[in-house]
mmCIF file of C-alpha atoms in Angstrom:
data_model
loop_
_atom_site.group_PDB
_atom_site.id
_atom_site.type_symbol
_atom_site.label_atom_id
_atom_site.label_comp_id
_atom_site.label_asym_id
_atom_site.label_seq_id
_atom_site.Cartn_x
_atom_site.Cartn_y
_atom_site.Cartn_z
ATOM 1 C CA THR A 1 63.828 278.639 -61.765
ATOM 2 C CA GLN A 2 60.806 279.664 -63.626
ATOM 3 C CA LEU A 3 61.418 282.835 -65.626
ATOM 4 C CA LEU A 4 59.215 285.135 -67.566
ATOM 5 C CA GLU A 5 61.311 287.291 -69.968
ATOM 6 C CA GLN A 6 59.809 290.663 -70.901
ATOM 7 C CA SER A 7 60.869 292.707 -74.002
ATOM 8 C CA PRO A 8 61.889 295.268 -74.637
ATOM 9 C CA GLN A 9 62.932 296.822 -71.402
ATOM 10 C CA PHE A 10 62.618 300.225 -72.547
ATOM 11 C CA LEU A 11 60.720 301.784 -75.461
ATOM 12 C CA SER A 12 60.450 305.505 -76.438
ATOM 13 C CA ILE A 13 58.175 306.181 -79.441
ATOM 14 C CA GLN A 14 56.217 309.160 -80.817
ATOM 15 C CA GLU A 15 52.528 309.684 -80.373
ATOM 16 C CA GLY A 16 50.603 307.824 -83.113
ATOM 17 C CA GLU A 17 52.895 304.898 -83.629
ATOM 18 C CA ASN A 18 52.206 301.332 -82.745
ATOM 19 C CA LEU A 19 54.227 299.111 -80.414
ATOM 20 C CA THR A 20 54.259 295.449 -79.127
ATOM 21 C CA VAL A 21 55.563 294.127 -75.893
ATOM 22 C CA TYR A 22 56.333 290.548 -75.270
ATOM 23 C CA CYS A 23 56.317 288.189 -72.276
ATOM 24 C CA ASN A 24 57.960 284.597 -72.928
ATOM 25 C CA SER A 25 58.622 281.773 -70.853
ATOM 26 C CA SER A 26 59.486 278.080 -71.082
ATOM 27 C CA SER A 27 56.901 277.233 -68.716
ATOM 28 C CA VAL A 28 53.043 276.993 -68.836
ATOM 29 C CA PHE A 29 51.042 279.298 -66.878
ATOM 30 C CA SER A 30 47.431 278.817 -65.755
ATOM 31 C CA SER A 31 46.868 282.605 -66.313
ATOM 32 C CA LEU A 32 48.747 285.614 -67.320
ATOM 33 C CA GLN A 33 48.079 289.174 -66.156
ATOM 34 C CA TRP A 34 49.335 292.635 -67.599
ATOM 35 C CA TYR A 35 49.540 295.467 -65.000
ATOM 36 C CA ARG A 36 50.399 299.192 -65.713
ATOM 37 C CA GLN A 37 52.108 301.136 -63.152
ATOM 38 C CA GLU A 38 52.533 304.971 -63.146
ATOM 39 C CA PRO A 39 55.156 306.797 -61.122
ATOM 40 C CA GLY A 40 54.721 306.805 -57.310
ATOM 41 C CA GLU A 41 51.657 304.449 -57.544
ATOM 42 C CA GLY A 42 51.222 300.597 -57.273
ATOM 43 C CA PRO A 43 50.630 298.534 -60.352
ATOM 44 C CA VAL A 44 46.950 298.235 -61.641
ATOM 45 C CA LEU A 45 45.622 295.180 -63.473
ATOM 46 C CA LEU A 46 44.856 295.825 -67.120
ATOM 47 C CA VAL A 47 43.986 292.293 -68.149
ATOM 48 C CA THR A 48 43.806 288.645 -67.290
ATOM 49 C CA VAL A 49 44.047 286.000 -69.989
ATOM 50 C CA VAL A 50 43.478 282.278 -69.160
ATOM 51 C CA THR A 51 42.779 280.277 -72.311
ATOM 52 C CA GLY A 52 45.530 279.470 -74.943
ATOM 53 C CA GLY A 53 45.064 281.640 -77.970
ATOM 54 C CA GLU A 54 42.854 283.971 -76.248
ATOM 55 C CA VAL A 55 42.634 287.622 -77.362
ATOM 56 C CA LYS A 56 41.376 290.427 -75.518
ATOM 57 C CA LYS A 57 41.046 294.147 -76.304
ATOM 58 C CA LEU A 58 40.913 297.083 -74.063
ATOM 59 C CA LYS A 59 40.424 300.126 -76.428
ATOM 60 C CA ARG A 60 43.567 300.587 -78.229
ATOM 61 C CA LEU A 61 45.343 297.850 -76.341
ATOM 62 C CA THR A 62 45.240 294.227 -77.413
ATOM 63 C CA PHE A 63 46.467 291.372 -75.333
ATOM 64 C CA GLN A 64 47.182 287.750 -76.788
ATOM 65 C CA PHE A 65 48.031 284.681 -74.777
ATOM 66 C CA GLY A 66 50.034 282.123 -76.701
ATOM 67 C CA ASP A 67 48.310 278.685 -77.738
ATOM 68 C CA ALA A 68 50.608 276.788 -75.306
ATOM 69 C CA ARG A 69 49.981 279.416 -72.499
ATOM 70 C CA LYS A 70 53.852 280.066 -72.317
ATOM 71 C CA ASP A 71 53.874 283.625 -73.635
ATOM 72 C CA SER A 72 51.722 286.720 -74.391
ATOM 73 C CA SER A 73 52.152 289.885 -75.900
ATOM 74 C CA LEU A 74 50.503 293.550 -75.556
ATOM 75 C CA HIS A 75 49.994 295.517 -78.698
ATOM 76 C CA ILE A 76 49.288 299.141 -78.628
ATOM 77 C CA THR A 77 47.534 301.038 -81.565
ATOM 78 C CA ALA A 78 48.234 304.621 -82.240
ATOM 79 C CA ALA A 79 50.094 305.287 -78.635
ATOM 80 C CA GLN A 80 49.200 308.354 -76.718
ATOM 81 C CA PRO A 81 51.172 310.149 -73.930
ATOM 82 C CA GLY A 82 48.672 308.813 -71.580
ATOM 83 C CA ASP A 83 49.958 305.392 -72.347
ATOM 84 C CA THR A 84 53.347 306.173 -70.779
ATOM 85 C CA GLY A 85 54.158 303.942 -67.791
ATOM 86 C CA LEU A 86 55.760 300.731 -66.623
ATOM 87 C CA TYR A 87 54.119 297.659 -68.000
ATOM 88 C CA LEU A 88 54.541 294.544 -66.227
ATOM 89 C CA CYS A 89 53.463 290.843 -66.847
ATOM 90 C CA ALA A 90 52.681 288.253 -64.359
ATOM 91 C CA GLY A 91 52.135 284.569 -64.914
ATOM 92 C CA ALA A 92 50.155 282.369 -62.129
ATOM 93 C CA LYS A 93 52.312 279.128 -61.809
ATOM 94 C CA LEU A 94 50.636 275.979 -62.744
ATOM 95 C CA GLY A 95 49.358 274.009 -59.925
ATOM 96 C CA SER A 96 49.985 276.688 -57.292
ATOM 97 C CA ASN A 97 48.010 279.836 -57.772
ATOM 98 C CA TYR A 98 49.643 281.777 -55.133
ATOM 99 C CA GLN A 99 53.033 281.865 -56.951
ATOM 100 C CA LEU A 100 53.044 284.626 -59.494
ATOM 101 C CA ILE A 101 56.207 284.853 -61.695
ATOM 102 C CA TRP A 102 56.846 288.408 -62.943
ATOM 103 C CA GLY A 103 58.599 289.899 -65.922
ATOM 104 C CA ALA A 104 61.119 292.637 -65.436
ATOM 105 C CA GLY A 105 58.895 295.369 -66.875
ATOM 106 C CA THR A 106 58.792 297.494 -69.985
ATOM 107 C CA LYS A 107 59.121 301.101 -69.415
ATOM 108 C CA LEU A 108 57.326 302.749 -72.084
ATOM 109 C CA ILE A 109 57.448 306.507 -72.941
ATOM 110 C CA ILE A 110 55.234 308.276 -75.557
ATOM 111 C CA LYS A 111 56.274 311.604 -76.729
ATOM 112 C CA PRO A 112 53.744 314.093 -77.932
ATOM 113 C CA ASN B 1 36.612 301.054 -50.504
ATOM 114 C CA ALA B 2 40.049 301.009 -48.706
ATOM 115 C CA GLY B 3 41.494 297.818 -50.519
ATOM 116 C CA VAL B 4 45.036 297.596 -49.467
ATOM 117 C CA THR B 5 46.489 300.109 -46.941
ATOM 118 C CA GLN B 6 50.142 300.614 -46.306
ATOM 119 C CA THR B 7 51.930 302.755 -43.695
ATOM 120 C CA PRO B 8 54.150 304.767 -43.637
ATOM 121 C CA LYS B 9 54.365 306.180 -47.148
ATOM 122 C CA PHE B 10 57.875 307.447 -46.599
ATOM 123 C CA ARG B 11 60.545 306.883 -44.017
ATOM 124 C CA ILE B 12 64.179 307.549 -43.576
ATOM 125 C CA LEU B 13 66.093 305.119 -41.431
ATOM 126 C CA LYS B 14 69.849 305.168 -40.297
ATOM 127 C CA ILE B 15 72.011 302.225 -40.953
ATOM 128 C CA GLY B 16 71.278 299.554 -38.004
ATOM 129 C CA GLN B 17 67.850 300.840 -37.124
ATOM 130 C CA SER B 18 64.671 298.568 -37.394
ATOM 131 C CA MET B 19 61.128 299.227 -38.198
ATOM 132 C CA THR B 20 57.943 297.660 -39.407
ATOM 133 C CA LEU B 21 56.049 298.379 -42.564
ATOM 134 C CA GLN B 22 52.285 298.001 -41.957
ATOM 135 C CA CYS B 23 49.816 296.388 -44.474
ATOM 136 C CA ALA B 24 46.138 295.858 -44.126
ATOM 137 C CA GLN B 25 43.634 294.563 -46.482
ATOM 138 C CA ASP B 26 39.783 294.562 -46.114
ATOM 139 C CA MET B 27 38.967 292.309 -49.033
ATOM 140 C CA ASN B 28 39.218 288.935 -46.954
ATOM 141 C CA HIS B 29 41.954 287.746 -49.270
ATOM 142 C CA ASN B 30 44.005 284.750 -48.212
ATOM 143 C CA TYR B 31 46.925 285.494 -50.231
ATOM 144 C CA MET B 32 49.207 288.455 -49.456
ATOM 145 C CA TYR B 33 52.626 289.550 -50.655
ATOM 146 C CA TRP B 34 55.446 291.848 -49.906
ATOM 147 C CA TYR B 35 57.422 293.174 -52.782
ATOM 148 C CA ARG B 36 60.327 295.613 -53.224
ATOM 149 C CA GLN B 37 60.926 297.694 -56.326
ATOM 150 C CA ASP B 38 64.130 299.367 -57.074
ATOM 151 C CA PRO B 39 63.947 302.584 -59.498
ATOM 152 C CA GLY B 40 62.866 301.595 -63.022
ATOM 153 C CA MET B 41 62.634 297.844 -62.173
ATOM 154 C CA GLY B 42 60.249 295.332 -61.806
ATOM 155 C CA LEU B 43 58.975 293.677 -58.632
ATOM 156 C CA LYS B 44 60.979 291.203 -56.362
ATOM 157 C CA LEU B 45 59.084 289.049 -53.891
ATOM 158 C CA ILE B 46 60.244 289.150 -50.443
ATOM 159 C CA TYR B 47 57.676 287.034 -48.421
ATOM 160 C CA TYR B 48 54.172 285.907 -49.167
ATOM 161 C CA SER B 49 51.443 284.319 -47.222
ATOM 162 C CA VAL B 50 48.457 282.050 -48.269
ATOM 163 C CA GLY B 51 46.509 282.425 -45.050
ATOM 164 C CA ALA B 52 46.790 283.484 -41.439
ATOM 165 C CA GLY B 53 49.469 281.678 -39.727
ATOM 166 C CA ILE B 54 51.091 280.492 -42.850
ATOM 167 C CA THR B 55 53.964 282.402 -44.460
ATOM 168 C CA ASP B 56 56.868 281.749 -46.757
ATOM 169 C CA LYS B 57 60.122 283.356 -48.204
ATOM 170 C CA GLY B 58 60.220 284.736 -51.702
ATOM 171 C CA GLU B 59 63.184 285.279 -53.824
ATOM 172 C CA VAL B 60 64.977 288.216 -51.561
ATOM 173 C CA PRO B 61 63.953 287.275 -47.976
ATOM 174 C CA ASN B 62 67.231 288.217 -46.345
ATOM 175 C CA GLY B 63 67.109 291.093 -43.814
ATOM 176 C CA TYR B 64 63.121 290.874 -43.565
ATOM 177 C CA ASN B 65 60.760 289.128 -41.408
ATOM 178 C CA VAL B 66 56.897 288.834 -41.663
ATOM 179 C CA SER B 67 54.114 287.705 -39.605
ATOM 180 C CA ARG B 68 50.344 286.839 -40.353
ATOM 181 C CA SER B 69 48.442 286.530 -37.196
ATOM 182 C CA THR B 70 45.115 287.454 -38.860
ATOM 183 C CA THR B 71 43.701 287.539 -42.415
ATOM 184 C CA GLU B 72 43.655 291.194 -42.567
ATOM 185 C CA TYR B 73 47.182 292.200 -41.448
ATOM 186 C CA PHE B 74 50.684 291.352 -42.964
ATOM 187 C CA PRO B 75 53.351 293.525 -41.351
ATOM 188 C CA LEU B 76 57.044 293.306 -42.799
ATOM 189 C CA ARG B 77 59.775 293.715 -40.387
ATOM 190 C CA LEU B 78 63.322 295.232 -41.155
ATOM 191 C CA GLU B 79 66.027 294.235 -39.020
ATOM 192 C CA LEU B 80 69.262 296.153 -38.739
ATOM 193 C CA ALA B 81 68.476 298.353 -41.885
ATOM 194 C CA ALA B 82 71.242 298.493 -44.648
ATOM 195 C CA PRO B 83 71.517 301.008 -47.459
ATOM 196 C CA SER B 84 70.756 297.941 -49.836
ATOM 197 C CA GLN B 85 67.311 297.937 -48.338
ATOM 198 C CA THR B 86 66.609 301.394 -49.958
ATOM 199 C CA SER B 87 63.601 300.816 -52.115
ATOM 200 C CA VAL B 88 59.768 301.111 -52.510
ATOM 201 C CA TYR B 89 57.988 298.486 -50.755
ATOM 202 C CA PHE B 90 54.526 297.275 -51.971
ATOM 203 C CA CYS B 91 52.172 295.073 -50.211
ATOM 204 C CA ALA B 92 49.612 293.271 -52.364
ATOM 205 C CA SER B 93 46.725 290.875 -51.918
ATOM 206 C CA ARG B 94 44.561 288.626 -54.095
ATOM 207 C CA ASP B 95 41.867 285.903 -53.852
ATOM 208 C CA GLN B 96 42.465 282.197 -54.351
ATOM 209 C CA SER B 97 41.380 281.864 -57.786
ATOM 210 C CA TYR B 98 44.086 281.303 -60.452
ATOM 211 C CA SER B 99 43.218 284.377 -62.517
ATOM 212 C CA GLY B 100 42.557 286.682 -59.236
ATOM 213 C CA GLU B 101 43.438 290.182 -59.635
ATOM 214 C CA LEU B 102 46.251 291.368 -57.258
ATOM 215 C CA PHE B 103 45.577 294.586 -55.485
ATOM 216 C CA PHE B 104 48.565 296.694 -54.437
ATOM 217 C CA GLY B 105 48.960 299.148 -51.774
ATOM 218 C CA GLU B 106 50.440 302.718 -52.544
ATOM 219 C CA GLY B 107 53.852 301.604 -51.575
ATOM 220 C CA SER B 108 56.077 302.708 -48.629
ATOM 221 C CA ARG B 109 59.412 304.604 -49.946
ATOM 222 C CA LEU B 110 62.085 303.873 -47.691
ATOM 223 C CA THR B 111 65.576 305.231 -47.550
ATOM 224 C CA VAL B 112 68.551 303.992 -45.316
ATOM 225 C CA LEU B 113 71.200 306.386 -44.875
#
């Protein structure tokens, strides 16, 4: 069974602090995506990374894909209350694009 | 832009009842998925489809059935509802590229009493 381990499961920090969320696997992915979900809504795509070592920035969010395409991280600088939500990573299984492997999610709370 | 449309948004069922969750997408996506999400948790795949007439089980298919007669529609059928099926259900679709964005519906909150 292919797994995508996401950590931490829960994080509650003060506004202005930095944080990093990790997704790790022993398997190689053709691409990895990060989604954010707010209460009562479906997940929304933040970013897709496809190349080993790739780094993408979205304002205060920095996403990195591991060199071997087995892991990824999401770093938030100077977190704000608007960053509160459930963050999910999903990897596209190598050789079968329709299969997405999901992490269990990181529930992030940013306190004002 | 409609995207992925799910109905109903809320439903309460009695144990043993059956119902169908409707899902429609207008993006001509081949891949469609049904997920369930329990409170504060991630997504669990129930069923998926790679095109009209083709469906397959995900990790938690028991108690559910699907059909995909057209590209647009992917209904999820719950037979003999049980309290364990109380959850939020999400339908999603994406194109065939390996980096395609997954578009989600707004979710259907189902309670089985």
